[in-house]
mmCIF file of C-alpha atoms in Angstrom:
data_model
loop_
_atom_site.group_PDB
_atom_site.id
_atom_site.type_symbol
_atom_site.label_atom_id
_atom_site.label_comp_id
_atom_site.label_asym_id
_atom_site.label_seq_id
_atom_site.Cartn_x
_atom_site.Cartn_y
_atom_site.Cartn_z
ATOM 1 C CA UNK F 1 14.043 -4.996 8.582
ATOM 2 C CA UNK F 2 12.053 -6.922 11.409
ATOM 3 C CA UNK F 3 8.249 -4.975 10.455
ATOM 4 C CA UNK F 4 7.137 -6.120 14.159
ATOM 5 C CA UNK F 5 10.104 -4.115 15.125
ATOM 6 C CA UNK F 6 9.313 -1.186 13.385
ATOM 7 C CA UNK F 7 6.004 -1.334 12.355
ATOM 8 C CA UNK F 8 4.853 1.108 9.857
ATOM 9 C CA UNK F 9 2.855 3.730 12.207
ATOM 10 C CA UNK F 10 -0.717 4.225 10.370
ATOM 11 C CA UNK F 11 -2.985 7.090 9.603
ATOM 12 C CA UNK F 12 -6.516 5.938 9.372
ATOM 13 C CA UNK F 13 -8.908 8.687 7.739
ATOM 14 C CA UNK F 14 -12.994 8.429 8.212
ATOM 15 C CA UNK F 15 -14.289 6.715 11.090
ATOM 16 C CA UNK F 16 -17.512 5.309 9.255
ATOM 17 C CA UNK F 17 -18.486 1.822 9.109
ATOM 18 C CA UNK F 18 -15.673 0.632 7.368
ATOM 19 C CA UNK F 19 -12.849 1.869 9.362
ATOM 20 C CA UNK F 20 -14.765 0.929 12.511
ATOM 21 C CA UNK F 21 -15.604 -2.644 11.727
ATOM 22 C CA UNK F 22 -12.480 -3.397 9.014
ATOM 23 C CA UNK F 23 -9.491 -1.373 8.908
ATOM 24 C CA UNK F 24 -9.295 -0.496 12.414
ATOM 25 C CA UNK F 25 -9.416 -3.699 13.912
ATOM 26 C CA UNK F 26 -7.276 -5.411 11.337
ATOM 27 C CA UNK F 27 -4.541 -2.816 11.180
ATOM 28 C CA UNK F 28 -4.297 -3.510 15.228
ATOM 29 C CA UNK F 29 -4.113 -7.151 14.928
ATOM 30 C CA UNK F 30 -0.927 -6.989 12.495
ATOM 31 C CA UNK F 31 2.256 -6.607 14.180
ATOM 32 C CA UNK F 32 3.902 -4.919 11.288
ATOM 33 C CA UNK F 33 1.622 -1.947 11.560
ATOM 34 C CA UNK F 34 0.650 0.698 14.049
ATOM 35 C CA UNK F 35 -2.328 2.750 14.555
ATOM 36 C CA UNK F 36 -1.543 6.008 15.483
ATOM 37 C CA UNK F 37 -3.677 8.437 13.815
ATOM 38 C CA UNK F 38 -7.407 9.038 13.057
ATOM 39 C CA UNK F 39 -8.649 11.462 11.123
ATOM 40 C CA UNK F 40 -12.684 12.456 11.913
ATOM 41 C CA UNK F 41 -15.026 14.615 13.484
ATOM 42 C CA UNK F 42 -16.607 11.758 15.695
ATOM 43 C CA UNK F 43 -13.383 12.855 18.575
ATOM 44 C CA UNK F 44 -15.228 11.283 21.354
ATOM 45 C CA UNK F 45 -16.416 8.068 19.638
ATOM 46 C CA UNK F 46 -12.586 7.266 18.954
ATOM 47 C CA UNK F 47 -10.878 8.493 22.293
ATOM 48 C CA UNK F 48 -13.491 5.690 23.567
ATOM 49 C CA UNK F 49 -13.166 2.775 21.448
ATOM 50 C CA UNK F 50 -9.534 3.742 20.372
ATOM 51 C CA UNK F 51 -7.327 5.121 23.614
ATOM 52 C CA UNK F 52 -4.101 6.103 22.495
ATOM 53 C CA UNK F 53 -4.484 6.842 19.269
ATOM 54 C CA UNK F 54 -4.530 10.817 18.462
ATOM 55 C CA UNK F 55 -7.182 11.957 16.860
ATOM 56 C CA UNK F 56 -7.291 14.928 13.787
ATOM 57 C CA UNK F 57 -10.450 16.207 12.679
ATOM 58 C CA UNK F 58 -9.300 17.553 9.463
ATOM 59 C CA UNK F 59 -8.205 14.376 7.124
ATOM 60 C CA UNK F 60 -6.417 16.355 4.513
ATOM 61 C CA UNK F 61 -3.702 17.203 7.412
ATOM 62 C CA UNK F 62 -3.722 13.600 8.463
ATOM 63 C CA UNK F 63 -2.463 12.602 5.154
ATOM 64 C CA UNK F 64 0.636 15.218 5.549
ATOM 65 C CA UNK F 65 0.694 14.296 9.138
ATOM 66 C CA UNK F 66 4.691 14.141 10.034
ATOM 67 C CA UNK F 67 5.627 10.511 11.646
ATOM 68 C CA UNK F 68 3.155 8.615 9.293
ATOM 69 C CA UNK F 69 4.015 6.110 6.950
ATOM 70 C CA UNK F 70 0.861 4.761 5.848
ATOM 71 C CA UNK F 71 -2.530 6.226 4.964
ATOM 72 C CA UNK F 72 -5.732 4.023 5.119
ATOM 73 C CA UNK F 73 -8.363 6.171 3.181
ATOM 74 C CA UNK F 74 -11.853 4.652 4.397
ATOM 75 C CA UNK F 75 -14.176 7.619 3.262
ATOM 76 C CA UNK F 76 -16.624 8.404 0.811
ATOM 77 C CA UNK F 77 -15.744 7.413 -2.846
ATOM 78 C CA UNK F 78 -15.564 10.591 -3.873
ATOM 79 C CA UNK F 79 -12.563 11.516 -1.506
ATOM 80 C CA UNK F 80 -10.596 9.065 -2.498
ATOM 81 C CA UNK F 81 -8.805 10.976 -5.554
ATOM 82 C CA UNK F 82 -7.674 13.716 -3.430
ATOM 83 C CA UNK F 83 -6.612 12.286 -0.398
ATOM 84 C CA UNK F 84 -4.847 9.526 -1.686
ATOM 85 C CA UNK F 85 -3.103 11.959 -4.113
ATOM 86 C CA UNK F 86 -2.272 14.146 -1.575
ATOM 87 C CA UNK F 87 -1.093 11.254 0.434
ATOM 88 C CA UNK F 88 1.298 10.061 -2.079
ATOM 89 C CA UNK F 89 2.587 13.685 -2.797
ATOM 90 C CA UNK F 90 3.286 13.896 0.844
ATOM 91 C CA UNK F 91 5.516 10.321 0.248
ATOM 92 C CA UNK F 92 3.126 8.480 2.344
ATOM 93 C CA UNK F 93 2.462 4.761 1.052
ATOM 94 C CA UNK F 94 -1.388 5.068 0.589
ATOM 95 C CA UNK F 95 -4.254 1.803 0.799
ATOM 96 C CA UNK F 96 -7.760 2.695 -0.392
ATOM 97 C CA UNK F 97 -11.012 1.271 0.274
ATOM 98 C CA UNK F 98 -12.505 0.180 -2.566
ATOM 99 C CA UNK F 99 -13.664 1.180 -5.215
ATOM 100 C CA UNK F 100 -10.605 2.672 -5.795
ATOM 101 C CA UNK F 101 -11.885 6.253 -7.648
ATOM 102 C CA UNK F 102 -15.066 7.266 -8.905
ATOM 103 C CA UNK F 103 -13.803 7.097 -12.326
ATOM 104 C CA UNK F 104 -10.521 5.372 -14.257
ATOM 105 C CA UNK F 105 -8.439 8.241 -15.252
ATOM 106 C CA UNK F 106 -8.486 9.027 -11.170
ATOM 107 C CA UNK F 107 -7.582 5.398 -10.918
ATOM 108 C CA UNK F 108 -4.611 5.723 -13.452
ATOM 109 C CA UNK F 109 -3.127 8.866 -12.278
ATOM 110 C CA UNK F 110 -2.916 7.820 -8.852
ATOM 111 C CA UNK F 111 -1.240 4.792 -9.899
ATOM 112 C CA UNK F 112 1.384 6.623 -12.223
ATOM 113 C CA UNK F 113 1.730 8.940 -9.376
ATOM 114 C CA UNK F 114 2.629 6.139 -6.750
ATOM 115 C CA UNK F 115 5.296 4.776 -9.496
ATOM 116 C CA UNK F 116 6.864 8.054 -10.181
ATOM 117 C CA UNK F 117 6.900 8.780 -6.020
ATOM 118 C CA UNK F 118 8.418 5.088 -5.551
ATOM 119 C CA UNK F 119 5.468 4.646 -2.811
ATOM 120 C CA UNK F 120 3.315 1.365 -2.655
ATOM 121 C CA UNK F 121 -0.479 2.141 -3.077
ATOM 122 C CA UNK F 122 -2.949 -0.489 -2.841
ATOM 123 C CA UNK F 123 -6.882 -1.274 -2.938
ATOM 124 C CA UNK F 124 -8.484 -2.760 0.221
ATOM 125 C CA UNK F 125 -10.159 -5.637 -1.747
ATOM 126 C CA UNK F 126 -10.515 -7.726 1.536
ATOM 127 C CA UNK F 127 -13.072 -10.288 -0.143
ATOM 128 C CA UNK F 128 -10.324 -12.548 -1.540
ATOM 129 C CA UNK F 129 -9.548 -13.330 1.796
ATOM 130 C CA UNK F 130 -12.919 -14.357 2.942
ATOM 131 C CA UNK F 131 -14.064 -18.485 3.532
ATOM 132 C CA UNK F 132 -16.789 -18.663 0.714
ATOM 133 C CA UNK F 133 -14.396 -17.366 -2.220
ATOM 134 C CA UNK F 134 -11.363 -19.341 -0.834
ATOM 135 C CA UNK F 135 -13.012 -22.563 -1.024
ATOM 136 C CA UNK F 136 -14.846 -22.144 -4.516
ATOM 137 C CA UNK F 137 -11.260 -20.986 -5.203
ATOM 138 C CA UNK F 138 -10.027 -24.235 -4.115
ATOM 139 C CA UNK F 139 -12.276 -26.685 -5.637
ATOM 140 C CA UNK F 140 -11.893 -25.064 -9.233
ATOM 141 C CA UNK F 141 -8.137 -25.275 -8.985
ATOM 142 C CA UNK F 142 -8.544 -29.033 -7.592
ATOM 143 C CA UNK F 143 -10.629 -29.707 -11.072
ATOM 144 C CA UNK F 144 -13.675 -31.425 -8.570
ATOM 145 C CA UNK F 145 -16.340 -30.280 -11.401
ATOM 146 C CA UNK F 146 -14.332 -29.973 -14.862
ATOM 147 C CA UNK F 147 -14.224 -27.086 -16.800
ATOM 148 C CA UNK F 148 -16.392 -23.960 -15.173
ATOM 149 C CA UNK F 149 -19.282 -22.921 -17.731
ATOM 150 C CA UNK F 150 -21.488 -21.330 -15.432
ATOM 151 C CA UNK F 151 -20.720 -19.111 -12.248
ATOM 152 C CA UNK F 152 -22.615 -17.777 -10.206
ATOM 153 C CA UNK F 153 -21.621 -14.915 -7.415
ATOM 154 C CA UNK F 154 -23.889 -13.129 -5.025
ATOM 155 C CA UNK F 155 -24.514 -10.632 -2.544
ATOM 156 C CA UNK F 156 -28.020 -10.144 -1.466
ATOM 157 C CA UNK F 157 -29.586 -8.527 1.399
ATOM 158 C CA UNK F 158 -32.824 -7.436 2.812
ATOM 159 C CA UNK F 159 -32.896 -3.667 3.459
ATOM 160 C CA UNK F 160 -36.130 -2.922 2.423
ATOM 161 C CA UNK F 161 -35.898 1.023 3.885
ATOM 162 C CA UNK F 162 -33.527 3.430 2.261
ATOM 163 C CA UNK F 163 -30.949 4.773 4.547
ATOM 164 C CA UNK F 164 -30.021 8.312 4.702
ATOM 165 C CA UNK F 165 -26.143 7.522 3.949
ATOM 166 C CA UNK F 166 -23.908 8.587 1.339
ATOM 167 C CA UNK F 167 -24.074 5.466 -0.462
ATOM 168 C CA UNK F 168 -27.531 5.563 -1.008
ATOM 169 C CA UNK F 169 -27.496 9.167 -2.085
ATOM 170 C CA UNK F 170 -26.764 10.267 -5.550
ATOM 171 C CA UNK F 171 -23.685 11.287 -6.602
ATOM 172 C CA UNK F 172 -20.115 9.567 -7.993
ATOM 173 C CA UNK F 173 -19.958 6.036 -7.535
ATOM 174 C CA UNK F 174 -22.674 5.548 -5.166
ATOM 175 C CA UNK F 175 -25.620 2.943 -5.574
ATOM 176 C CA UNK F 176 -25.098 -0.686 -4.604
ATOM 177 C CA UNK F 177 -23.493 -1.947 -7.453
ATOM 178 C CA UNK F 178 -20.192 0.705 -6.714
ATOM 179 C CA UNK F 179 -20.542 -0.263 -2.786
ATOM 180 C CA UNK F 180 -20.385 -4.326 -2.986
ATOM 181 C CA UNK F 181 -19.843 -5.149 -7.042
ATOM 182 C CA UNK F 182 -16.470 -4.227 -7.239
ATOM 183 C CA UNK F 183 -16.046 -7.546 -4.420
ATOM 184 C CA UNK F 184 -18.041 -9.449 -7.143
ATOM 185 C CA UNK F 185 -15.513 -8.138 -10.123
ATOM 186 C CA UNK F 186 -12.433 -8.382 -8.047
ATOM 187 C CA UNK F 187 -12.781 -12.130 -6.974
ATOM 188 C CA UNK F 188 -14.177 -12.776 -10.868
ATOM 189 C CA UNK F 189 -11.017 -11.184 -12.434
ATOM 190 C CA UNK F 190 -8.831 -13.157 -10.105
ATOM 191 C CA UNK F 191 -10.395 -16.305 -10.915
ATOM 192 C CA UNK F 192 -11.156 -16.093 -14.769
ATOM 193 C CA UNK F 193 -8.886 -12.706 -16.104
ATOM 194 C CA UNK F 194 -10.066 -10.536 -18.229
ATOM 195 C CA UNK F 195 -13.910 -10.526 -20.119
ATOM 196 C CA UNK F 196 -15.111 -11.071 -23.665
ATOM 197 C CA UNK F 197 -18.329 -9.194 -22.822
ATOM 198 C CA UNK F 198 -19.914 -7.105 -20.332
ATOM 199 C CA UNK F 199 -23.455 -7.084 -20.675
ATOM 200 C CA UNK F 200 -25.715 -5.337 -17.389
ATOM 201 C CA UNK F 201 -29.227 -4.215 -15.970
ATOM 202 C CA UNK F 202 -29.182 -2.086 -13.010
ATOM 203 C CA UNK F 203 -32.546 -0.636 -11.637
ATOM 204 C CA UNK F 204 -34.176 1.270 -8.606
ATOM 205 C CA UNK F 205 -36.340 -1.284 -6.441
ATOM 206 C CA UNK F 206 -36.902 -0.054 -2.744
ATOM 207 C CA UNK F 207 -39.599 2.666 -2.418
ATOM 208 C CA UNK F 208 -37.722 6.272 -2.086
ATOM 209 C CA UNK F 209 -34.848 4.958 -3.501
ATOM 210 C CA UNK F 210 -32.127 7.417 -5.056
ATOM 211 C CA UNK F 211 -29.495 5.574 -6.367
ATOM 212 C CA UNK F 212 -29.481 1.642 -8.005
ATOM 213 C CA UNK F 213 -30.586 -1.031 -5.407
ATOM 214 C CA UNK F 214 -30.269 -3.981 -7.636
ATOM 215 C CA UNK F 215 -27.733 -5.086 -10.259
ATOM 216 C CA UNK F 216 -27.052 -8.146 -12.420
ATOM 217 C CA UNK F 217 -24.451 -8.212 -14.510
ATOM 218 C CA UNK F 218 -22.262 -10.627 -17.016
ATOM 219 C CA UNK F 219 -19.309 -11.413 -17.559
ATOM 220 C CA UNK F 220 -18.503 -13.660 -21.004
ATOM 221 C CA UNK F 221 -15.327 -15.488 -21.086
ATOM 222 C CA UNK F 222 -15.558 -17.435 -24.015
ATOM 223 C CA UNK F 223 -18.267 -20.498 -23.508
ATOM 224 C CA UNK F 224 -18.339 -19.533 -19.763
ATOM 225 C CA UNK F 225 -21.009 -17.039 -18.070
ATOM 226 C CA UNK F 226 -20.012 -15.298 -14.745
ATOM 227 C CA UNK F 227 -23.044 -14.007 -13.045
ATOM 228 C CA UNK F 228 -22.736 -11.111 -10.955
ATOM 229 C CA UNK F 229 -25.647 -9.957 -8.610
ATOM 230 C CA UNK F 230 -26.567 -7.752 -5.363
ATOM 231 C CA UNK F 231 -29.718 -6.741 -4.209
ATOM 232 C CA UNK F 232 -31.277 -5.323 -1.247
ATOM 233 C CA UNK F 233 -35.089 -6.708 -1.369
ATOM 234 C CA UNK F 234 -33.749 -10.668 -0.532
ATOM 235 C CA UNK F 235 -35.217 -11.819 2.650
ATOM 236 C CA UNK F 236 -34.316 -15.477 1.727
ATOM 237 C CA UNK F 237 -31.252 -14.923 -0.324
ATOM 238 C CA UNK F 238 -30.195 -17.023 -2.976
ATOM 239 C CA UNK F 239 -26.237 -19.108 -2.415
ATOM 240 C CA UNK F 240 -23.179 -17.257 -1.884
ATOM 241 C CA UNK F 241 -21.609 -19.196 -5.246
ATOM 242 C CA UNK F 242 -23.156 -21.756 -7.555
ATOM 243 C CA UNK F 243 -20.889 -23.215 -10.271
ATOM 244 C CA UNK F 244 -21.727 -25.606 -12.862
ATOM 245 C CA UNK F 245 -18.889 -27.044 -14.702
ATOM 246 C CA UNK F 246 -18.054 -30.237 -16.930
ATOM 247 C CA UNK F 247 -18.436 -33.020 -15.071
ATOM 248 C CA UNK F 248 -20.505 -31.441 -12.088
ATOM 249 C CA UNK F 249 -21.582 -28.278 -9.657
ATOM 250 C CA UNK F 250 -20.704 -26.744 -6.742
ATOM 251 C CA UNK F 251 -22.725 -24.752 -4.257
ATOM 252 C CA UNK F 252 -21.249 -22.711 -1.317
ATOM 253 C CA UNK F 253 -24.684 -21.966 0.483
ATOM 254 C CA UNK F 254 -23.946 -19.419 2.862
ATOM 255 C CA UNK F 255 -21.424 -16.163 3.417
ATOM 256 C CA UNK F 256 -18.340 -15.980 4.796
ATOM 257 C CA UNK F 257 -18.439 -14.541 8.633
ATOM 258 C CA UNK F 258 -15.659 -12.471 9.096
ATOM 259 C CA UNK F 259 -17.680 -9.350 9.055
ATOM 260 C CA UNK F 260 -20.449 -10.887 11.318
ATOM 261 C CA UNK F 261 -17.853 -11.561 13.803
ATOM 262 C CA UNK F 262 -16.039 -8.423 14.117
ATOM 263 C CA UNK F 263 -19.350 -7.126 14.700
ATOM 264 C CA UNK F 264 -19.470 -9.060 17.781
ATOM 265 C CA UNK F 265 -15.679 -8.401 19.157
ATOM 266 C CA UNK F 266 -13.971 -11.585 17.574
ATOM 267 C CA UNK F 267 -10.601 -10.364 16.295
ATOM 268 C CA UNK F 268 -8.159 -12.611 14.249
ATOM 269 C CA UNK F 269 -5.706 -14.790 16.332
ATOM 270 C CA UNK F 270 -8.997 -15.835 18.356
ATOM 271 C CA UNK F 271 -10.111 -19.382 18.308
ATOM 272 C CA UNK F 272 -13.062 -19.136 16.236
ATOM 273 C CA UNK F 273 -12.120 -16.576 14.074
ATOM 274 C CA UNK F 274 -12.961 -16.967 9.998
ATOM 275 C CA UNK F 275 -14.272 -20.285 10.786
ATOM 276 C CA UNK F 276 -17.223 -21.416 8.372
ATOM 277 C CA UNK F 277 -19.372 -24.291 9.496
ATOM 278 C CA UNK F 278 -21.115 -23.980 6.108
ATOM 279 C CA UNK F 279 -19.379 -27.207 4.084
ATOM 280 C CA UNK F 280 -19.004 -26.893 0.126
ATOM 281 C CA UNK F 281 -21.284 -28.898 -1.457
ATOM 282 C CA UNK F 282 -20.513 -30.789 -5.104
ATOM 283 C CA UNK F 283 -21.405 -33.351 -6.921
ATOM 284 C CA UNK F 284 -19.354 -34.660 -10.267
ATOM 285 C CA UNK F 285 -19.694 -37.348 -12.964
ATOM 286 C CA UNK F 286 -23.271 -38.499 -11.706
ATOM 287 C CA UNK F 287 -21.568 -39.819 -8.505
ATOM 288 C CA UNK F 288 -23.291 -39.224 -5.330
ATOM 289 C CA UNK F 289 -23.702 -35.177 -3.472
ATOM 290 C CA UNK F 290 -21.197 -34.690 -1.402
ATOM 291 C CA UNK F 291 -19.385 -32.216 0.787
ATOM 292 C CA UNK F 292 -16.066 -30.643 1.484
ATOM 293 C CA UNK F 293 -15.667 -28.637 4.931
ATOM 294 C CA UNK F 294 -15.225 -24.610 4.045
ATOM 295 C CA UNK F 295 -11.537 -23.479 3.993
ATOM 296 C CA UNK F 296 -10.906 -20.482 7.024
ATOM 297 C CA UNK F 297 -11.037 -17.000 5.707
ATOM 298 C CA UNK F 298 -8.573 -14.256 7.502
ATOM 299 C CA UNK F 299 -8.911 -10.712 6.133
ATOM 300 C CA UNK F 300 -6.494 -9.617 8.379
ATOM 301 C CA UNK F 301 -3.754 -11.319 5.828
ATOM 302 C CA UNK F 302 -4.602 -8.282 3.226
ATOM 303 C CA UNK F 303 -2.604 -5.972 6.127
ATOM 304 C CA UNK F 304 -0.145 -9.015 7.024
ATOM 305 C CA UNK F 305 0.774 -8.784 3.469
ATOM 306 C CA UNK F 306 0.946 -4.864 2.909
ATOM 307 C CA UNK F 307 3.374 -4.383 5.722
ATOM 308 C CA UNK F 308 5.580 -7.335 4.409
ATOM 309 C CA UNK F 309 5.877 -4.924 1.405
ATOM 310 C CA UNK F 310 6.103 -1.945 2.931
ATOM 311 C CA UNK F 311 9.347 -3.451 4.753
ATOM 312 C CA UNK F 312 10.375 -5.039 1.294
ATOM 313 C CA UNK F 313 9.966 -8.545 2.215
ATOM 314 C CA UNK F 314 6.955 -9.346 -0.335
ATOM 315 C CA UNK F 315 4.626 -8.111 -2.927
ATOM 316 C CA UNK F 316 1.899 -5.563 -2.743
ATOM 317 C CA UNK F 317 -1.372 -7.617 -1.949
ATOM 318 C CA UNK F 318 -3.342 -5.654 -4.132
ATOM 319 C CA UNK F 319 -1.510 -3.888 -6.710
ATOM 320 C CA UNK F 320 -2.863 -0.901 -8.434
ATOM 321 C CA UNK F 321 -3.246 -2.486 -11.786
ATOM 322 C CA UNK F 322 -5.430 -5.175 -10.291
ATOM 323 C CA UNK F 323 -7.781 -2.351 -8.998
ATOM 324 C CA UNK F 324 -7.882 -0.688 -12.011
ATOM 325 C CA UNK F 325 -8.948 -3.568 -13.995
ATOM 326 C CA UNK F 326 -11.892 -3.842 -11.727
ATOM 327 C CA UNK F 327 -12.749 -0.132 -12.033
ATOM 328 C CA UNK F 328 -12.761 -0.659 -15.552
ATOM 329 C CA UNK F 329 -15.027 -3.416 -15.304
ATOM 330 C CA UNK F 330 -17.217 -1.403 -13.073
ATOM 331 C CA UNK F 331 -17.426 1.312 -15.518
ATOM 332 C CA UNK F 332 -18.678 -1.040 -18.379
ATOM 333 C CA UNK F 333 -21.062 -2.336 -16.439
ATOM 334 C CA UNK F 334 -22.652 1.232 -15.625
ATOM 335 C CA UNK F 335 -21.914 1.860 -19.866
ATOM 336 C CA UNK F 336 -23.774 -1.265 -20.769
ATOM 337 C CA UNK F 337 -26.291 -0.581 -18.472
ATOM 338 C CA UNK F 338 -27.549 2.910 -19.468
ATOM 339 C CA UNK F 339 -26.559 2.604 -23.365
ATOM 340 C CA UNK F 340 -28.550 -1.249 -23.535
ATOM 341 C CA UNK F 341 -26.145 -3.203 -25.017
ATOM 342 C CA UNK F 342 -23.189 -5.655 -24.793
ATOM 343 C CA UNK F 343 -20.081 -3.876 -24.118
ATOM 344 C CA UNK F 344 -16.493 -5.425 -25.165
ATOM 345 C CA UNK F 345 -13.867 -4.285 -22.756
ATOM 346 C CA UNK F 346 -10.575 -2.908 -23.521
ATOM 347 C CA UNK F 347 -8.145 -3.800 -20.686
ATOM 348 C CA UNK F 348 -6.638 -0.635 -19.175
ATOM 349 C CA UNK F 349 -3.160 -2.006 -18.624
#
């Protein structure tokens, strides 16, 4: 089967932030796929920005909706369970944004339910496509500073001024460190497997604020620390990544783009996109500081991948197991956190 041929016609449900700046413009830069449904109450915001495309204002008949092969579920975390279930029940293949549930028995049912429906479901973890992780990536596997002892990953931001959104509300898996840790986890888990320890400290910081602002957690992997942090009070924010490793350290100063560019209208295929003018920097074995230019990111391969496998010519990007190793992960963090003490993970599968 030729996927630009047939491309895999798309239901995307929610028309928040994340559908409108990720899924929407990656799903229509992939031939395989199609974008043919939306599912929100915002009609006229998507007959403008997406003509064509019909439009369904109640998501849990988008899910069902006859002609639709996929389901992109880009809504509140607390959703997630039902729709994607109800996805899957309907034989629909199913991608959902992460985190994947608000808790891991919703995580593991959905994936047993996927298995015993034959249907691929996936996590949009889109961050292992970006520039900064791909070229830390890189330079680890190239052995430039040894052995890795001490990682460092951020995300930090300054929003001084609680928003009145969902994610900053209380409720399941809202708070920062459910909206932009399970990145962090994800790209740890894929570069160092699974942790000794867990150990965590999540707080409140912004005036008014409802839900954790701030979180640092740890991952121990034997000799080697993996730092985990996000916070929303940074108004000069530490590096993306700083590694220090057996014979040296690497710094990746500054974010990857991609999301900063879609903001502005670049879309993938044009010349500038998930270009990073921000080099590597390393240094090894007392030699001299030097630099390495930053590898391209391209999110839009997480959907380039996905309809490969939805036309059986290739893997699932981001299987379900994957996820669910992060939302376990997640959940330690939260345990360790409000019990005060180092937590030793079981792995869930």
């Amino acid at each position: 089967m030729n996927p630009s041929s047939n491309p895999a016609r798309v239901a995307l449900i929610g028309y928040g932030y994340a559908s409108r700046t990720f899924h929407a413009p990656l799903i229509q830069a992939v031939p395989g796929l199609s974008l043919a449904l939306v599912a929100s109450s915002k009609a006229e915001q998507v007959r403008a920005e997406l003509p064509g495309v019909a439009i369904e204002a109640d998501p849990m008949q988008a899910v069902v909706a006859r002609g639709v092969d996929l389901v992109v579920i880009a809504t509140p975390n607390d959703t997630h369970f039902l729709l994607a279930m109800a996805a899957l029940r309907a034989g629909k293949h199913v991608v959902v944004d992460k985190p994947m549930t608000p808790s891991l028995a919703e995580a593991r049912e959905l994936h047993a339910t996927a298995q015993a429906r034959g249907r691929l479901l996936s996590v949009f973890h889109n961050r292992r496509w970006d520039s900064d992780f791909l070229s830390v990536r890189q330079a680890l596997r190239d052995g430039l500073i040894g052995d890795a002892r001490h990682f460092e990953s951020r995300i930090e931001r300054f929003r001084p001024q609680v928003r009145d959104r969902w994610r900053e509300r209380p409720g399941p898996a809202t708070g920062l460190w459910w909206d932009l840790g399970p990145h962090l986890v994800d790209q740890a888990l894929a570069l160092f497997g699974w942790p000794d320890t867990v150990q965590a400290n999540l707080a409140l910081q912004r005036s008014g604020a409802t839900t954790e602002d701030w979180a640092h957690v740890v991952l121990g992997f034997g000799p080697t620390r993996v730092i985990l942090h996000v916070g929303m009070l940074a108004a000069i924010p530490g590096a993306r990544f700083v590694v220090h490793g057996t014979r040296g350290s690497i710094v990746k100063a500054r974010p990857d783009r991609q999301e900063q560019q879609l903001l502005e209208g670049l879309r993938p295929g044009d010349p500038q996109w998930g270009t990073d003018a921000d080099p590597l920097q390393w240094q090894s074995d007392d030699g001299p500081a030097q630099t390495r230019p930053a590898l391209p990111g391209d999110q839009s391969q997480f959907y380039v991948e996905l309809a490969a496998a939805i036309a059986g010519n290739g893997p699932n990007p981001v299987p379900p197991d994957e996820a669910i190793r992060v939302m376990a992960i997640m959940q330690a963090a939260v345990d360790s956190a409000s019990d005060g003490r180092t937590v030793s993970p079981t792995c869930p599968v």
